[in-house]
Amino acid sequence: MGNELLELGIGKLGYGNMRLPKKDGKIDYDTIHQMIDTFLKSGNSYFDTAYIYENSENVLNEALVKCYPRDRYKITTKLALINANKPDEMKMQTEESLKRLGLDWVDFYLLHGLTTPTIEKADAFKAWDYLAGLKEQGIVKHIGFSFHGTPEELDTLLTQHPEIEYVQLQINYLDWDDPTVQSGRLYETVRKHNKPFTIMEPNKGGWLASTASDVGKLLKSANPDVSVASWAFRFVLGLEGLFVCLSGMGNVQEVEDNIHTFKNYKPLSEEEHGLLKQAVDIIRATPNIPCTGCGYCAPNCPKKIVIPGFMNLYNNYLKHKNLDTIKHIHNMCTMGDNGRPADCVQCGACEKHCPQHLEIRKVMSEVARIVGEG
């Protein structure tokens, strides 16, 4: 069933709409309009959003749905079981997503970010039957789920739910052999079930795209004519069964660069694979917390701590030891009624929903010490 998706011809590059470009603290619609126009003119048409992505569905309504014919684009949005406390709230979320998007139906609908707690909730709420019902009604055309659990859990889900048409996985060259994320084994599992898949975080939230990092310098030295980001895309583009690879692009130049990479894709050579192995070694030898800034942790914090911001602060400290920079980030993250790292009650609610399985509580304690919070 799901392999029919590979014949839709919508283009391998997907437009990730989680991290929105801003100007002077406000959503930069001028840039977004240019990005979407450039993206669509290239022949790509897949847009990814979610109920819990702040302003994302509304932005797609304004910049895409209201501006282009319905047959020019495909929209994926997601049902956030993490935010649902009872089964009836699934329908509420679906209706709200459609309202925000200004649509009567969506092309693709996913259960969002399944891990052990949300898998249990999906079963308890009969979310699988709910998805199938939406498809029968024509409210959604295709169903699936995005996934951050173990290969064993993925194998069980795909065995129990053959009606699922595709899966969204976190795959990149850094996580391929990572013992926690296990991208390589997740890929093997989805192929075992002959399901197509989409890829999220191919550049690890931008970590694998930086020209200023040691890895960026290594890859630029090897080939100064291509972007650092293009190496990560080339690592995944040859994977069998790939439906769409998402990219959270922030400006027109990134859209154009990605279009060029995908259009002129060439498999990595043996030498280039060797360079990426060096890159992995460099990254793993550099102290850092591999937070992608996805924000799944923050809604669960009882003290309203802006956790992704403080993870970024901590990584800045580890890399640069620049107290002026981290104090600026600290001030931005504690505006209004947002909590401070010292306010953390060590409840662990954030860690249960972290796709990267990070020790967030430990980091909050360390940040509080570094910035001198009482």
JSON list of N, CA, C and O in Angstrom, two decimals, residues 71-97:
[
{"chain": "A", "resi": 71, "resn": "ASP", "atom": "N", "xyz": [-3.77, 21.99, -6.07]},
{"chain": "A", "resi": 71, "resn": "ASP", "atom": "CA", "xyz": [-3.02, 20.90, -6.69]},
{"chain": "A", "resi": 71, "resn": "ASP", "atom": "C", "xyz": [-1.52, 21.19, -6.81]},
{"chain": "A", "resi": 71, "resn": "ASP", "atom": "O", "xyz": [-0.76, 20.37, -7.31]},
{"chain": "A", "resi": 72, "resn": "ARG", "atom": "N", "xyz": [-1.08, 22.36, -6.33]},
{"chain": "A", "resi": 72, "resn": "ARG", "atom": "CA", "xyz": [0.34, 22.72, -6.40]},
{"chain": "A", "resi": 72, "resn": "ARG", "atom": "C", "xyz": [1.14, 22.20, -5.21]},
{"chain": "A", "resi": 72, "resn": "ARG", "atom": "O", "xyz": [2.37, 22.19, -5.24]},
{"chain": "A", "resi": 73, "resn": "TYR", "atom": "N", "xyz": [0.48, 21.78, -4.15]},
{"chain": "A", "resi": 73, "resn": "TYR", "atom": "CA", "xyz": [1.20, 21.41, -2.93]},
{"chain": "A", "resi": 73, "resn": "TYR", "atom": "C", "xyz": [0.57, 20.22, -2.22]},
{"chain": "A", "resi": 73, "resn": "TYR", "atom": "O", "xyz": [-0.60, 19.92, -2.41]},
{"chain": "A", "resi": 74, "resn": "LYS", "atom": "N", "xyz": [1.39, 19.56, -1.41]},
{"chain": "A", "resi": 74, "resn": "LYS", "atom": "CA", "xyz": [0.94, 18.49, -0.52]},
{"chain": "A", "resi": 74, "resn": "LYS", "atom": "C", "xyz": [1.30, 18.92, 0.91]},
{"chain": "A", "resi": 74, "resn": "LYS", "atom": "O", "xyz": [2.42, 19.36, 1.16]},
{"chain": "A", "resi": 75, "resn": "ILE", "atom": "N", "xyz": [0.35, 18.76, 1.82]},
{"chain": "A", "resi": 75, "resn": "ILE", "atom": "CA", "xyz": [0.58, 19.17, 3.20]},
{"chain": "A", "resi": 75, "resn": "ILE", "atom": "C", "xyz": [0.49, 17.98, 4.14]},
{"chain": "A", "resi": 75, "resn": "ILE", "atom": "O", "xyz": [-0.46, 17.19, 4.08]},
{"chain": "A", "resi": 76, "resn": "THR", "atom": "N", "xyz": [1.50, 17.88, 5.00]},
{"chain": "A", "resi": 76, "resn": "THR", "atom": "CA", "xyz": [1.50, 16.93, 6.10]},
{"chain": "A", "resi": 76, "resn": "THR", "atom": "C", "xyz": [1.37, 17.69, 7.40]},
{"chain": "A", "resi": 76, "resn": "THR", "atom": "O", "xyz": [2.09, 18.67, 7.64]},
{"chain": "A", "resi": 77, "resn": "THR", "atom": "N", "xyz": [0.44, 17.28, 8.24]},
{"chain": "A", "resi": 77, "resn": "THR", "atom": "CA", "xyz": [0.45, 17.78, 9.62]},
{"chain": "A", "resi": 77, "resn": "THR", "atom": "C", "xyz": [0.34, 16.59, 10.56]},
{"chain": "A", "resi": 77, "resn": "THR", "atom": "O", "xyz": [0.19, 15.45, 10.12]},
{"chain": "A", "resi": 78, "resn": "LYS", "atom": "N", "xyz": [0.43, 16.86, 11.86]},
{"chain": "A", "resi": 78, "resn": "LYS", "atom": "CA", "xyz": [0.60, 15.77, 12.81]},
{"chain": "A", "resi": 78, "resn": "LYS", "atom": "C", "xyz": [-0.28, 15.94, 14.05]},
{"chain": "A", "resi": 78, "resn": "LYS", "atom": "O", "xyz": [-0.51, 17.06, 14.51]},
{"chain": "A", "resi": 79, "resn": "LEU", "atom": "N", "xyz": [-0.73, 14.81, 14.57]},
{"chain": "A", "resi": 79, "resn": "LEU", "atom": "CA", "xyz": [-1.55, 14.75, 15.77]},
{"chain": "A", "resi": 79, "resn": "LEU", "atom": "C", "xyz": [-0.65, 14.55, 16.98]},
{"chain": "A", "resi": 79, "resn": "LEU", "atom": "O", "xyz": [0.07, 13.55, 17.06]},
{"chain": "A", "resi": 80, "resn": "ALA", "atom": "N", "xyz": [-0.67, 15.50, 17.90]},
{"chain": "A", "resi": 80, "resn": "ALA", "atom": "CA", "xyz": [0.24, 15.48, 19.05]},
{"chain": "A", "resi": 80, "resn": "ALA", "atom": "C", "xyz": [-0.39, 14.76, 20.23]},
{"chain": "A", "resi": 80, "resn": "ALA", "atom": "O", "xyz": [-1.07, 15.37, 21.06]},
{"chain": "A", "resi": 81, "resn": "LEU", "atom": "N", "xyz": [-0.17, 13.46, 20.34]},
{"chain": "A", "resi": 81, "resn": "LEU", "atom": "CA", "xyz": [-0.69, 12.72, 21.48]},
{"chain": "A", "resi": 81, "resn": "LEU", "atom": "C", "xyz": [-0.09, 13.21, 22.79]},
{"chain": "A", "resi": 81, "resn": "LEU", "atom": "O", "xyz": [-0.70, 13.09, 23.85]},
{"chain": "A", "resi": 82, "resn": "ILE", "atom": "N", "xyz": [1.09, 13.80, 22.70]},
{"chain": "A", "resi": 82, "resn": "ILE", "atom": "CA", "xyz": [1.74, 14.35, 23.88]},
{"chain": "A", "resi": 82, "resn": "ILE", "atom": "C", "xyz": [0.87, 15.43, 24.53]},
{"chain": "A", "resi": 82, "resn": "ILE", "atom": "O", "xyz": [0.94, 15.66, 25.73]},
{"chain": "A", "resi": 83, "resn": "ASN", "atom": "N", "xyz": [0.04, 16.10, 23.73]},
{"chain": "A", "resi": 83, "resn": "ASN", "atom": "CA", "xyz": [-0.80, 17.18, 24.22]},
{"chain": "A", "resi": 83, "resn": "ASN", "atom": "C", "xyz": [-2.24, 16.75, 24.49]},
{"chain": "A", "resi": 83, "resn": "ASN", "atom": "O", "xyz": [-3.06, 17.57, 24.89]},
{"chain": "A", "resi": 84, "resn": "ALA", "atom": "N", "xyz": [-2.56, 15.49, 24.23]},
{"chain": "A", "resi": 84, "resn": "ALA", "atom": "CA", "xyz": [-3.93, 15.01, 24.41]},
{"chain": "A", "resi": 84, "resn": "ALA", "atom": "C", "xyz": [-4.06, 14.27, 25.73]},
{"chain": "A", "resi": 84, "resn": "ALA", "atom": "O", "xyz": [-3.28, 13.37, 26.03]},
{"chain": "A", "resi": 85, "resn": "ASN", "atom": "N", "xyz": [-5.06, 14.65, 26.51]},
{"chain": "A", "resi": 85, "resn": "ASN", "atom": "CA", "xyz": [-5.29, 14.01, 27.81]},
{"chain": "A", "resi": 85, "resn": "ASN", "atom": "C", "xyz": [-6.44, 13.02, 27.78]},
{"chain": "A", "resi": 85, "resn": "ASN", "atom": "O", "xyz": [-6.61, 12.24, 28.73]},
{"chain": "A", "resi": 86, "resn": "LYS", "atom": "N", "xyz": [-7.24, 13.02, 26.73]},
{"chain": "A", "resi": 86, "resn": "LYS", "atom": "CA", "xyz": [-8.33, 12.07, 26.58]},
{"chain": "A", "resi": 86, "resn": "LYS", "atom": "C", "xyz": [-8.60, 11.89, 25.09]},
{"chain": "A", "resi": 86, "resn": "LYS", "atom": "O", "xyz": [-8.26, 12.75, 24.26]},
{"chain": "A", "resi": 87, "resn": "PRO", "atom": "N", "xyz": [-9.24, 10.77, 24.70]},
{"chain": "A", "resi": 87, "resn": "PRO", "atom": "CA", "xyz": [-9.43, 10.47, 23.28]},
{"chain": "A", "resi": 87, "resn": "PRO", "atom": "C", "xyz": [-10.15, 11.56, 22.50]},
{"chain": "A", "resi": 87, "resn": "PRO", "atom": "O", "xyz": [-9.82, 11.82, 21.34]},
{"chain": "A", "resi": 88, "resn": "ASP", "atom": "N", "xyz": [-11.13, 12.22, 23.10]},
{"chain": "A", "resi": 88, "resn": "ASP", "atom": "CA", "xyz": [-11.88, 13.25, 22.39]},
{"chain": "A", "resi": 88, "resn": "ASP", "atom": "C", "xyz": [-11.01, 14.40, 21.90]},
{"chain": "A", "resi": 88, "resn": "ASP", "atom": "O", "xyz": [-11.36, 15.10, 20.94]},
{"chain": "A", "resi": 89, "resn": "GLU", "atom": "N", "xyz": [-9.86, 14.60, 22.56]},
{"chain": "A", "resi": 89, "resn": "GLU", "atom": "CA", "xyz": [-8.99, 15.72, 22.19]},
{"chain": "A", "resi": 89, "resn": "GLU", "atom": "C", "xyz": [-8.27, 15.47, 20.86]},
{"chain": "A", "resi": 89, "resn": "GLU", "atom": "O", "xyz": [-7.74, 16.39, 20.26]},
{"chain": "A", "resi": 90, "resn": "MET", "atom": "N", "xyz": [-8.26, 14.21, 20.41]},
{"chain": "A", "resi": 90, "resn": "MET", "atom": "CA", "xyz": [-7.68, 13.95, 19.09]},
{"chain": "A", "resi": 90, "resn": "MET", "atom": "C", "xyz": [-8.51, 14.63, 18.01]},
{"chain": "A", "resi": 90, "resn": "MET", "atom": "O", "xyz": [-7.96, 15.29, 17.11]},
{"chain": "A", "resi": 91, "resn": "LYS", "atom": "N", "xyz": [-9.82, 14.49, 18.09]},
{"chain": "A", "resi": 91, "resn": "LYS", "atom": "CA", "xyz": [-10.69, 15.14, 17.11]},
{"chain": "A", "resi": 91, "resn": "LYS", "atom": "C", "xyz": [-10.57, 16.65, 17.19]},
{"chain": "A", "resi": 91, "resn": "LYS", "atom": "O", "xyz": [-10.55, 17.34, 16.17]},
{"chain": "A", "resi": 92, "resn": "MET", "atom": "N", "xyz": [-10.47, 17.19, 18.40]},
{"chain": "A", "resi": 92, "resn": "MET", "atom": "CA", "xyz": [-10.31, 18.63, 18.58]},
{"chain": "A", "resi": 92, "resn": "MET", "atom": "C", "xyz": [-9.05, 19.11, 17.88]},
{"chain": "A", "resi": 92, "resn": "MET", "atom": "O", "xyz": [-9.06, 20.14, 17.20]},
{"chain": "A", "resi": 93, "resn": "GLN", "atom": "N", "xyz": [-7.95, 18.38, 18.04]},
{"chain": "A", "resi": 93, "resn": "GLN", "atom": "CA", "xyz": [-6.70, 18.77, 17.39]},
{"chain": "A", "resi": 93, "resn": "GLN", "atom": "C", "xyz": [-6.82, 18.75, 15.87]},
{"chain": "A", "resi": 93, "resn": "GLN", "atom": "O", "xyz": [-6.37, 19.66, 15.17]},
{"chain": "A", "resi": 94, "resn": "THR", "atom": "N", "xyz": [-7.43, 17.69, 15.34]},
{"chain": "A", "resi": 94, "resn": "THR", "atom": "CA", "xyz": [-7.59, 17.57, 13.90]},
{"chain": "A", "resi": 94, "resn": "THR", "atom": "C", "xyz": [-8.38, 18.75, 13.35]},
{"chain": "A", "resi": 94, "resn": "THR", "atom": "O", "xyz": [-7.99, 19.38, 12.35]},
{"chain": "A", "resi": 95, "resn": "GLU", "atom": "N", "xyz": [-9.48, 19.06, 14.00]},
{"chain": "A", "resi": 95, "resn": "GLU", "atom": "CA", "xyz": [-10.32, 20.16, 13.55]},
{"chain": "A", "resi": 95, "resn": "GLU", "atom": "C", "xyz": [-9.59, 21.49, 13.64]},
{"chain": "A", "resi": 95, "resn": "GLU", "atom": "O", "xyz": [-9.71, 22.35, 12.75]},
{"chain": "A", "resi": 96, "resn": "GLU", "atom": "N", "xyz": [-8.80, 21.67, 14.70]},
{"chain": "A", "resi": 96, "resn": "GLU", "atom": "CA", "xyz": [-8.04, 22.91, 14.86]},
{"chain": "A", "resi": 96, "resn": "GLU", "atom": "C", "xyz": [-6.95, 23.03, 13.80]},
{"chain": "A", "resi": 96, "resn": "GLU", "atom": "O", "xyz": [-6.72, 24.11, 13.24]},
{"chain": "A", "resi": 97, "resn": "SER", "atom": "N", "xyz": [-6.27, 21.92, 13.49]},
{"chain": "A", "resi": 97, "resn": "SER", "atom": "CA", "xyz": [-5.25, 21.95, 12.45]},
{"chain": "A", "resi": 97, "resn": "SER", "atom": "C", "xyz": [-5.85, 22.34, 11.10]},
{"chain": "A", "resi": 97, "resn": "SER", "atom": "O", "xyz": [-5.30, 23.17, 10.36]}
]
